């Protein structure tokens, strides 16, 4: 520790190979020592889930669509509510499994729990790869979605609904529900179709309409090749 020309005190701490020294300043030696002690304690504890989430969002959200961010939002809120203030390195697989069990008991759908699991996995993986991360393995990998988590099955319309759709083809926008029910297209896929996608025997599904938060539409391609298909 040394005293600077302006009368303040300074000390440095090495941060490891390839990292610059950490500088601490204070009006007195005791103030510098206190700051060093607090920093060391913080380094030992690592980040809380709250801090890990904020760090992951800042990095990850730059590379995904706005709709994906909206999809993740509810999962992030559930994670923060369940583990707020918990240090990442202290998070145990048993705690996470209890979280999934609780969501299942509250009748959250299996797909909802699965999405939350994916989000928490990404958050913790980000910490494993972080240069100053204290996490060595991801405890989510040891957990399982409870078998009693409800599965919401989308049922076909009943016969009366189908008959109404068939009889309404000639009315304004009546062809749209007819197209959806007989091709299995998603709404965004159907809205992106053009004359070039139709042949005598098939319909080519290779794009969809995506709406930005400002309401402006954009034609996008599927995230995976499996989403591109021919409907006969």
PDB file of C-alpha atoms in Angstrom:
ATOM      1  CA  UNK A   1       0.000   0.000   0.000  1.00  0.00           C
ATOM      2  CA  UNK A   2       1.274   3.471  -0.802  1.00  0.00           C
ATOM      3  CA  UNK A   3       0.202   7.068  -0.449  1.00  0.00           C
ATOM      4  CA  UNK A   4      -0.441   9.026  -3.610  1.00  0.00           C
ATOM      5  CA  UNK A   5       0.589  12.624  -4.316  1.00  0.00           C
ATOM      6  CA  UNK A   6      -2.931  13.857  -3.539  1.00  0.00           C
ATOM      7  CA  UNK A   7      -2.803  12.285  -0.081  1.00  0.00           C
ATOM      8  CA  UNK A   8      -5.097   9.331  -0.751  1.00  0.00           C
ATOM      9  CA  UNK A   9      -3.993   5.733  -0.244  1.00  0.00           C
ATOM     10  CA  UNK A  10      -3.870   2.958  -2.830  1.00  0.00           C
ATOM     11  CA  UNK A  11      -3.345  -0.781  -2.898  1.00  0.00           C
ATOM     12  CA  UNK A  12      -3.592  -3.405  -5.630  1.00  0.00           C
ATOM     13  CA  UNK A  13      -4.680  -7.039  -5.787  1.00  0.00           C
ATOM     14  CA  UNK A  14      -3.676  -9.489  -8.541  1.00  0.00           C
ATOM     15  CA  UNK A  15      -6.736 -11.030 -10.270  1.00  0.00           C
ATOM     16  CA  UNK A  16      -5.079 -14.001 -11.881  1.00  0.00           C
ATOM     17  CA  UNK A  17      -3.313 -14.870 -15.118  1.00  0.00           C
ATOM     18  CA  UNK A  18      -4.021 -12.486 -17.977  1.00  0.00           C
ATOM     19  CA  UNK A  19      -6.024 -10.054 -15.858  1.00  0.00           C
ATOM     20  CA  UNK A  20      -4.941  -6.568 -14.774  1.00  0.00           C
ATOM     21  CA  UNK A  21      -4.447  -5.789 -11.096  1.00  0.00           C
ATOM     22  CA  UNK A  22      -7.431  -4.462  -9.184  1.00  0.00           C
ATOM     23  CA  UNK A  23      -6.866  -0.995  -7.693  1.00  0.00           C
ATOM     24  CA  UNK A  24      -8.417   0.226  -4.452  1.00  0.00           C
ATOM     25  CA  UNK A  25      -8.390   3.827  -3.274  1.00  0.00           C
ATOM     26  CA  UNK A  26      -9.300   5.510   0.005  1.00  0.00           C
ATOM     27  CA  UNK A  27      -8.693   8.513   2.176  1.00  0.00           C
ATOM     28  CA  UNK A  28      -7.125   6.278   4.845  1.00  0.00           C
ATOM     29  CA  UNK A  29      -5.377   2.913   4.996  1.00  0.00           C
ATOM     30  CA  UNK A  30      -8.304   1.408   6.888  1.00  0.00           C
ATOM     31  CA  UNK A  31     -10.731   2.511   4.196  1.00  0.00           C
ATOM     32  CA  UNK A  32      -8.622   0.803   1.526  1.00  0.00           C
ATOM     33  CA  UNK A  33      -8.351  -2.381   3.623  1.00  0.00           C
ATOM     34  CA  UNK A  34     -12.129  -2.402   4.109  1.00  0.00           C
ATOM     35  CA  UNK A  35     -12.725  -2.095   0.372  1.00  0.00           C
ATOM     36  CA  UNK A  36     -10.296  -4.945  -0.300  1.00  0.00           C
ATOM     37  CA  UNK A  37     -11.970  -7.127   2.315  1.00  0.00           C
ATOM     38  CA  UNK A  38     -15.421  -6.467   0.835  1.00  0.00           C
ATOM     39  CA  UNK A  39     -14.160  -7.179  -2.679  1.00  0.00           C
ATOM     40  CA  UNK A  40     -12.580 -10.474  -1.639  1.00  0.00           C
ATOM     41  CA  UNK A  41     -15.802 -11.517   0.094  1.00  0.00           C
ATOM     42  CA  UNK A  42     -17.768 -10.650  -3.029  1.00  0.00           C
ATOM     43  CA  UNK A  43     -15.345 -12.600  -5.239  1.00  0.00           C
ATOM     44  CA  UNK A  44     -15.643 -15.637  -2.995  1.00  0.00           C
ATOM     45  CA  UNK A  45     -19.443 -15.559  -2.989  1.00  0.00           C
ATOM     46  CA  UNK A  46     -19.728 -14.811  -6.696  1.00  0.00           C
ATOM     47  CA  UNK A  47     -22.901 -13.547  -8.349  1.00  0.00           C
ATOM     48  CA  UNK A  48     -26.471 -13.874  -7.175  1.00  0.00           C
ATOM     49  CA  UNK A  49     -29.133 -15.247  -9.506  1.00  0.00           C
ATOM     50  CA  UNK A  50     -30.397 -11.689  -9.930  1.00  0.00           C
ATOM     51  CA  UNK A  51     -26.988 -10.543 -11.180  1.00  0.00           C
ATOM     52  CA  UNK A  52     -26.568 -13.627 -13.363  1.00  0.00           C
ATOM     53  CA  UNK A  53     -29.953 -13.029 -15.009  1.00  0.00           C
ATOM     54  CA  UNK A  54     -29.158  -9.369 -15.722  1.00  0.00           C
ATOM     55  CA  UNK A  55     -25.778 -10.310 -17.215  1.00  0.00           C
ATOM     56  CA  UNK A  56     -27.312 -13.058 -19.387  1.00  0.00           C
ATOM     57  CA  UNK A  57     -30.118 -10.796 -20.623  1.00  0.00           C
ATOM     58  CA  UNK A  58     -27.674  -8.083 -21.615  1.00  0.00           C
ATOM     59  CA  UNK A  59     -25.676 -10.531 -23.728  1.00  0.00           C
ATOM     60  CA  UNK A  60     -28.315 -12.964 -25.005  1.00  0.00           C
ATOM     61  CA  UNK A  61     -31.133 -10.596 -25.892  1.00  0.00           C
ATOM     62  CA  UNK A  62     -28.971  -8.841 -28.467  1.00  0.00           C
ATOM     63  CA  UNK A  63     -29.042 -11.976 -30.639  1.00  0.00           C
ATOM     64  CA  UNK A  64     -32.711 -13.036 -30.510  1.00  0.00           C
ATOM     65  CA  UNK A  65     -36.004 -11.698 -31.830  1.00  0.00           C
ATOM     66  CA  UNK A  66     -38.289  -9.505 -29.789  1.00  0.00           C
ATOM     67  CA  UNK A  67     -40.869 -12.302 -29.752  1.00  0.00           C
ATOM     68  CA  UNK A  68     -38.287 -14.635 -28.195  1.00  0.00           C
ATOM     69  CA  UNK A  69     -37.533 -12.071 -25.497  1.00  0.00           C
ATOM     70  CA  UNK A  70     -41.253 -11.866 -24.729  1.00  0.00           C
ATOM     71  CA  UNK A  71     -41.404 -15.663 -24.528  1.00  0.00           C
ATOM     72  CA  UNK A  72     -38.492 -15.742 -22.062  1.00  0.00           C
ATOM     73  CA  UNK A  73     -39.869 -12.943 -19.872  1.00  0.00           C
ATOM     74  CA  UNK A  74     -42.368 -15.034 -17.888  1.00  0.00           C
ATOM     75  CA  UNK A  75     -39.746 -17.731 -17.254  1.00  0.00           C
ATOM     76  CA  UNK A  76     -37.235 -15.163 -16.032  1.00  0.00           C
ATOM     77  CA  UNK A  77     -39.812 -13.721 -13.646  1.00  0.00           C
ATOM     78  CA  UNK A  78     -40.533 -17.182 -12.197  1.00  0.00           C
ATOM     79  CA  UNK A  79     -36.812 -17.879 -11.765  1.00  0.00           C
ATOM     80  CA  UNK A  80     -36.190 -14.571  -9.988  1.00  0.00           C
ATOM     81  CA  UNK A  81     -39.162 -15.113  -7.706  1.00  0.00           C
ATOM     82  CA  UNK A  82     -37.972 -18.610  -6.758  1.00  0.00           C
ATOM     83  CA  UNK A  83     -34.247 -17.918  -6.303  1.00  0.00           C
ATOM     84  CA  UNK A  84     -33.973 -14.182  -5.621  1.00  0.00           C
ATOM     85  CA  UNK A  85     -30.813 -13.408  -3.632  1.00  0.00           C
ATOM     86  CA  UNK A  86     -29.433 -16.951  -3.939  1.00  0.00           C
ATOM     87  CA  UNK A  87     -25.774 -17.110  -4.966  1.00  0.00           C
ATOM     88  CA  UNK A  88     -25.205 -18.985  -8.203  1.00  0.00           C
ATOM     89  CA  UNK A  89     -22.516 -21.232  -6.734  1.00  0.00           C
ATOM     90  CA  UNK A  90     -24.862 -22.231  -3.891  1.00  0.00           C
ATOM     91  CA  UNK A  91     -27.715 -23.286  -6.172  1.00  0.00           C
ATOM     92  CA  UNK A  92     -28.267 -27.034  -5.843  1.00  0.00           C
ATOM     93  CA  UNK A  93     -29.978 -29.493  -8.180  1.00  0.00           C
ATOM     94  CA  UNK A  94     -32.362 -30.450  -5.355  1.00  0.00           C
ATOM     95  CA  UNK A  95     -33.545 -26.829  -5.074  1.00  0.00           C
ATOM     96  CA  UNK A  96     -34.159 -26.649  -8.799  1.00  0.00           C
ATOM     97  CA  UNK A  97     -35.996 -29.974  -8.824  1.00  0.00           C
ATOM     98  CA  UNK A  98     -38.212 -28.728  -6.005  1.00  0.00           C
ATOM     99  CA  UNK A  99     -38.941 -25.667  -8.167  1.00  0.00           C
ATOM    100  CA  UNK A 100     -40.105 -27.849 -11.091  1.00  0.00           C
ATOM    101  CA  UNK A 101     -42.212 -29.932  -8.704  1.00  0.00           C
ATOM    102  CA  UNK A 102     -43.809 -26.781  -7.316  1.00  0.00           C
ATOM    103  CA  UNK A 103     -44.682 -25.509 -10.797  1.00  0.00           C
ATOM    104  CA  UNK A 104     -46.219 -28.878 -11.680  1.00  0.00           C
ATOM    105  CA  UNK A 105     -48.241 -28.845  -8.450  1.00  0.00           C
ATOM    106  CA  UNK A 106     -49.514 -25.386  -9.406  1.00  0.00           C
ATOM    107  CA  UNK A 107     -50.725 -26.915 -12.703  1.00  0.00           C
ATOM    108  CA  UNK A 108     -48.289 -25.136 -14.971  1.00  0.00           C
ATOM    109  CA  UNK A 109     -48.203 -26.855 -18.354  1.00  0.00           C
ATOM    110  CA  UNK A 110     -45.329 -29.162 -19.173  1.00  0.00           C
ATOM    111  CA  UNK A 111     -44.282 -26.887 -22.051  1.00  0.00           C
ATOM    112  CA  UNK A 112     -44.200 -23.890 -19.678  1.00  0.00           C
ATOM    113  CA  UNK A 113     -41.951 -25.723 -17.223  1.00  0.00           C
ATOM    114  CA  UNK A 114     -39.779 -26.919 -20.107  1.00  0.00           C
ATOM    115  CA  UNK A 115     -39.300 -23.347 -21.357  1.00  0.00           C
ATOM    116  CA  UNK A 116     -38.363 -22.188 -17.854  1.00  0.00           C
ATOM    117  CA  UNK A 117     -35.865 -25.034 -17.617  1.00  0.00           C
ATOM    118  CA  UNK A 118     -34.282 -24.032 -20.931  1.00  0.00           C
ATOM    119  CA  UNK A 119     -33.974 -20.413 -19.766  1.00  0.00           C
ATOM    120  CA  UNK A 120     -32.383 -21.342 -16.421  1.00  0.00           C
ATOM    121  CA  UNK A 121     -29.994 -23.693 -18.235  1.00  0.00           C
ATOM    122  CA  UNK A 122     -28.853 -20.851 -20.509  1.00  0.00           C
ATOM    123  CA  UNK A 123     -28.441 -18.444 -17.591  1.00  0.00           C
ATOM    124  CA  UNK A 124     -26.228 -20.855 -15.650  1.00  0.00           C
ATOM    125  CA  UNK A 125     -24.259 -21.949 -18.733  1.00  0.00           C
ATOM    126  CA  UNK A 126     -23.460 -18.277 -19.284  1.00  0.00           C
ATOM    127  CA  UNK A 127     -21.963 -18.190 -15.789  1.00  0.00           C
ATOM    128  CA  UNK A 128     -19.874 -21.304 -16.431  1.00  0.00           C
ATOM    129  CA  UNK A 129     -18.362 -19.608 -19.476  1.00  0.00           C
ATOM    130  CA  UNK A 130     -17.919 -16.255 -17.720  1.00  0.00           C
ATOM    131  CA  UNK A 131     -14.248 -15.376 -17.037  1.00  0.00           C
ATOM    132  CA  UNK A 132     -15.102 -14.420 -13.454  1.00  0.00           C
ATOM    133  CA  UNK A 133     -17.724 -17.108 -12.957  1.00  0.00           C
ATOM    134  CA  UNK A 134     -17.661 -19.355  -9.899  1.00  0.00           C
ATOM    135  CA  UNK A 135     -19.904 -22.097 -11.316  1.00  0.00           C
ATOM    136  CA  UNK A 136     -18.156 -25.305 -12.423  1.00  0.00           C
ATOM    137  CA  UNK A 137     -21.144 -27.356 -13.601  1.00  0.00           C
ATOM    138  CA  UNK A 138     -24.793 -26.745 -14.393  1.00  0.00           C
ATOM    139  CA  UNK A 139     -27.090 -28.280 -11.737  1.00  0.00           C
ATOM    140  CA  UNK A 140     -30.107 -28.053 -14.072  1.00  0.00           C
ATOM    141  CA  UNK A 141     -28.769 -31.021 -16.050  1.00  0.00           C
ATOM    142  CA  UNK A 142     -29.446 -33.337 -13.093  1.00  0.00           C
ATOM    143  CA  UNK A 143     -33.112 -32.340 -12.862  1.00  0.00           C
ATOM    144  CA  UNK A 144     -36.201 -33.651 -14.628  1.00  0.00           C
ATOM    145  CA  UNK A 145     -39.599 -32.207 -15.440  1.00  0.00           C
ATOM    146  CA  UNK A 146     -42.137 -33.970 -13.188  1.00  0.00           C
ATOM    147  CA  UNK A 147     -44.160 -36.712 -14.864  1.00  0.00           C
ATOM    148  CA  UNK A 148     -47.335 -35.247 -13.394  1.00  0.00           C
ATOM    149  CA  UNK A 149     -46.861 -31.909 -15.176  1.00  0.00           C
ATOM    150  CA  UNK A 150     -50.049 -31.441 -17.223  1.00  0.00           C
ATOM    151  CA  UNK A 151     -49.865 -31.703 -20.989  1.00  0.00           C
ATOM    152  CA  UNK A 152     -52.162 -29.366 -22.849  1.00  0.00           C
ATOM    153  CA  UNK A 153     -53.272 -31.091 -26.027  1.00  0.00           C
ATOM    154  CA  UNK A 154     -54.688 -28.894 -28.747  1.00  0.00           C
ATOM    155  CA  UNK A 155     -57.895 -30.530 -29.905  1.00  0.00           C
ATOM    156  CA  UNK A 156     -59.405 -30.356 -33.370  1.00  0.00           C
ATOM    157  CA  UNK A 157     -62.509 -28.235 -33.853  1.00  0.00           C
ATOM    158  CA  UNK A 158     -65.753 -30.198 -33.526  1.00  0.00           C
ATOM    159  CA  UNK A 159     -67.811 -31.138 -36.590  1.00  0.00           C
ATOM    160  CA  UNK A 160     -70.104 -28.138 -36.281  1.00  0.00           C
ATOM    161  CA  UNK A 161     -67.137 -25.736 -36.347  1.00  0.00           C
ATOM    162  CA  UNK A 162     -65.660 -27.504 -39.360  1.00  0.00           C
ATOM    163  CA  UNK A 163     -68.962 -27.278 -41.229  1.00  0.00           C
ATOM    164  CA  UNK A 164     -69.205 -23.550 -40.482  1.00  0.00           C
ATOM    165  CA  UNK A 165     -65.648 -23.040 -41.799  1.00  0.00           C
ATOM    166  CA  UNK A 166     -66.416 -25.029 -44.965  1.00  0.00           C
ATOM    167  CA  UNK A 167     -69.578 -23.060 -45.646  1.00  0.00           C
ATOM    168  CA  UNK A 168     -67.854 -19.720 -45.014  1.00  0.00           C
ATOM    169  CA  UNK A 169     -65.139 -20.006 -47.660  1.00  0.00           C
ATOM    170  CA  UNK A 170     -66.901 -17.466 -49.860  1.00  0.00           C
ATOM    171  CA  UNK A 171     -67.306 -14.758 -47.214  1.00  0.00           C
ATOM    172  CA  UNK A 172     -64.731 -12.064 -46.457  1.00  0.00           C
ATOM    173  CA  UNK A 173     -61.579 -13.702 -44.996  1.00  0.00           C
ATOM    174  CA  UNK A 174     -63.429 -17.025 -44.928  1.00  0.00           C
ATOM    175  CA  UNK A 175     -60.723 -18.758 -46.946  1.00  0.00           C
ATOM    176  CA  UNK A 176     -58.127 -18.132 -44.222  1.00  0.00           C
ATOM    177  CA  UNK A 177     -59.533 -20.470 -41.509  1.00  0.00           C
ATOM    178  CA  UNK A 178     -60.305 -23.006 -44.275  1.00  0.00           C
ATOM    179  CA  UNK A 179     -56.644 -22.918 -45.316  1.00  0.00           C
ATOM    180  CA  UNK A 180     -55.443 -23.321 -41.720  1.00  0.00           C
ATOM    181  CA  UNK A 181     -57.650 -26.260 -40.852  1.00  0.00           C
ATOM    182  CA  UNK A 182     -56.968 -28.224 -44.027  1.00  0.00           C
ATOM    183  CA  UNK A 183     -53.219 -27.611 -44.321  1.00  0.00           C
ATOM    184  CA  UNK A 184     -52.106 -27.418 -40.681  1.00  0.00           C
ATOM    185  CA  UNK A 185     -50.311 -24.122 -41.366  1.00  0.00           C
ATOM    186  CA  UNK A 186     -49.645 -21.762 -38.528  1.00  0.00           C
ATOM    187  CA  UNK A 187     -51.266 -18.333 -38.886  1.00  0.00           C
ATOM    188  CA  UNK A 188     -47.937 -16.591 -39.463  1.00  0.00           C
ATOM    189  CA  UNK A 189     -47.004 -19.154 -42.125  1.00  0.00           C
ATOM    190  CA  UNK A 190     -50.306 -18.808 -43.962  1.00  0.00           C
ATOM    191  CA  UNK A 191     -50.082 -15.014 -43.989  1.00  0.00           C
ATOM    192  CA  UNK A 192     -46.653 -15.217 -45.677  1.00  0.00           C
ATOM    193  CA  UNK A 193     -47.867 -17.353 -48.591  1.00  0.00           C
ATOM    194  CA  UNK A 194     -47.711 -15.928 -52.112  1.00  0.00           C
ATOM    195  CA  UNK A 195     -48.872 -17.209 -55.517  1.00  0.00           C
ATOM    196  CA  UNK A 196     -45.431 -18.730 -56.088  1.00  0.00           C
ATOM    197  CA  UNK A 197     -45.910 -21.060 -53.109  1.00  0.00           C
ATOM    198  CA  UNK A 198     -48.916 -22.798 -54.691  1.00  0.00           C
ATOM    199  CA  UNK A 199     -48.774 -25.521 -57.306  1.00  0.00           C
ATOM    200  CA  UNK A 200     -51.515 -27.768 -58.627  1.00  0.00           C
ATOM    201  CA  UNK A 201     -50.739 -30.461 -56.065  1.00  0.00           C
ATOM    202  CA  UNK A 202     -48.972 -28.801 -53.119  1.00  0.00           C
ATOM    203  CA  UNK A 203     -48.242 -25.717 -51.034  1.00  0.00           C
ATOM    204  CA  UNK A 204     -44.659 -24.792 -50.117  1.00  0.00           C
ATOM    205  CA  UNK A 205     -44.189 -23.586 -46.539  1.00  0.00           C
ATOM    206  CA  UNK A 206     -40.832 -21.820 -46.230  1.00  0.00           C
ATOM    207  CA  UNK A 207     -41.388 -18.510 -44.442  1.00  0.00           C
ATOM    208  CA  UNK A 208     -43.611 -16.696 -41.952  1.00  0.00           C
ATOM    209  CA  UNK A 209     -44.680 -13.217 -40.939  1.00  0.00           C
ATOM    210  CA  UNK A 210     -43.069 -11.789 -37.816  1.00  0.00           C
ATOM    211  CA  UNK A 211     -44.408  -8.626 -36.162  1.00  0.00           C
ATOM    212  CA  UNK A 212     -42.075  -6.248 -34.368  1.00  0.00           C
ATOM    213  CA  UNK A 213     -43.162  -4.490 -31.179  1.00  0.00           C
ATOM    214  CA  UNK A 214     -43.956  -1.359 -33.241  1.00  0.00           C
ATOM    215  CA  UNK A 215     -46.454  -3.359 -35.300  1.00  0.00           C
ATOM    216  CA  UNK A 216     -44.346  -3.540 -38.457  1.00  0.00           C
ATOM    217  CA  UNK A 217     -44.391  -6.957 -40.195  1.00  0.00           C
ATOM    218  CA  UNK A 218     -41.331  -8.749 -41.534  1.00  0.00           C
ATOM    219  CA  UNK A 219     -41.043 -11.899 -43.620  1.00  0.00           C
ATOM    220  CA  UNK A 220     -38.649 -14.307 -41.899  1.00  0.00           C
ATOM    221  CA  UNK A 221     -37.312 -17.772 -42.643  1.00  0.00           C
ATOM    222  CA  UNK A 222     -37.744 -20.695 -40.200  1.00  0.00           C
ATOM    223  CA  UNK A 223     -35.198 -21.223 -37.437  1.00  0.00           C
ATOM    224  CA  UNK A 224     -34.797 -24.874 -38.438  1.00  0.00           C
ATOM    225  CA  UNK A 225     -34.923 -26.700 -41.776  1.00  0.00           C
ATOM    226  CA  UNK A 226     -37.645 -29.001 -40.387  1.00  0.00           C
ATOM    227  CA  UNK A 227     -40.082 -26.070 -40.423  1.00  0.00           C
ATOM    228  CA  UNK A 228     -39.819 -25.849 -44.220  1.00  0.00           C
ATOM    229  CA  UNK A 229     -42.155 -28.377 -45.809  1.00  0.00           C
ATOM    230  CA  UNK A 230     -44.519 -29.254 -48.592  1.00  0.00           C
ATOM    231  CA  UNK A 231     -48.242 -29.624 -47.870  1.00  0.00           C
ATOM    232  CA  UNK A 232     -50.061 -31.942 -50.296  1.00  0.00           C
TER     233      UNK A 232
END
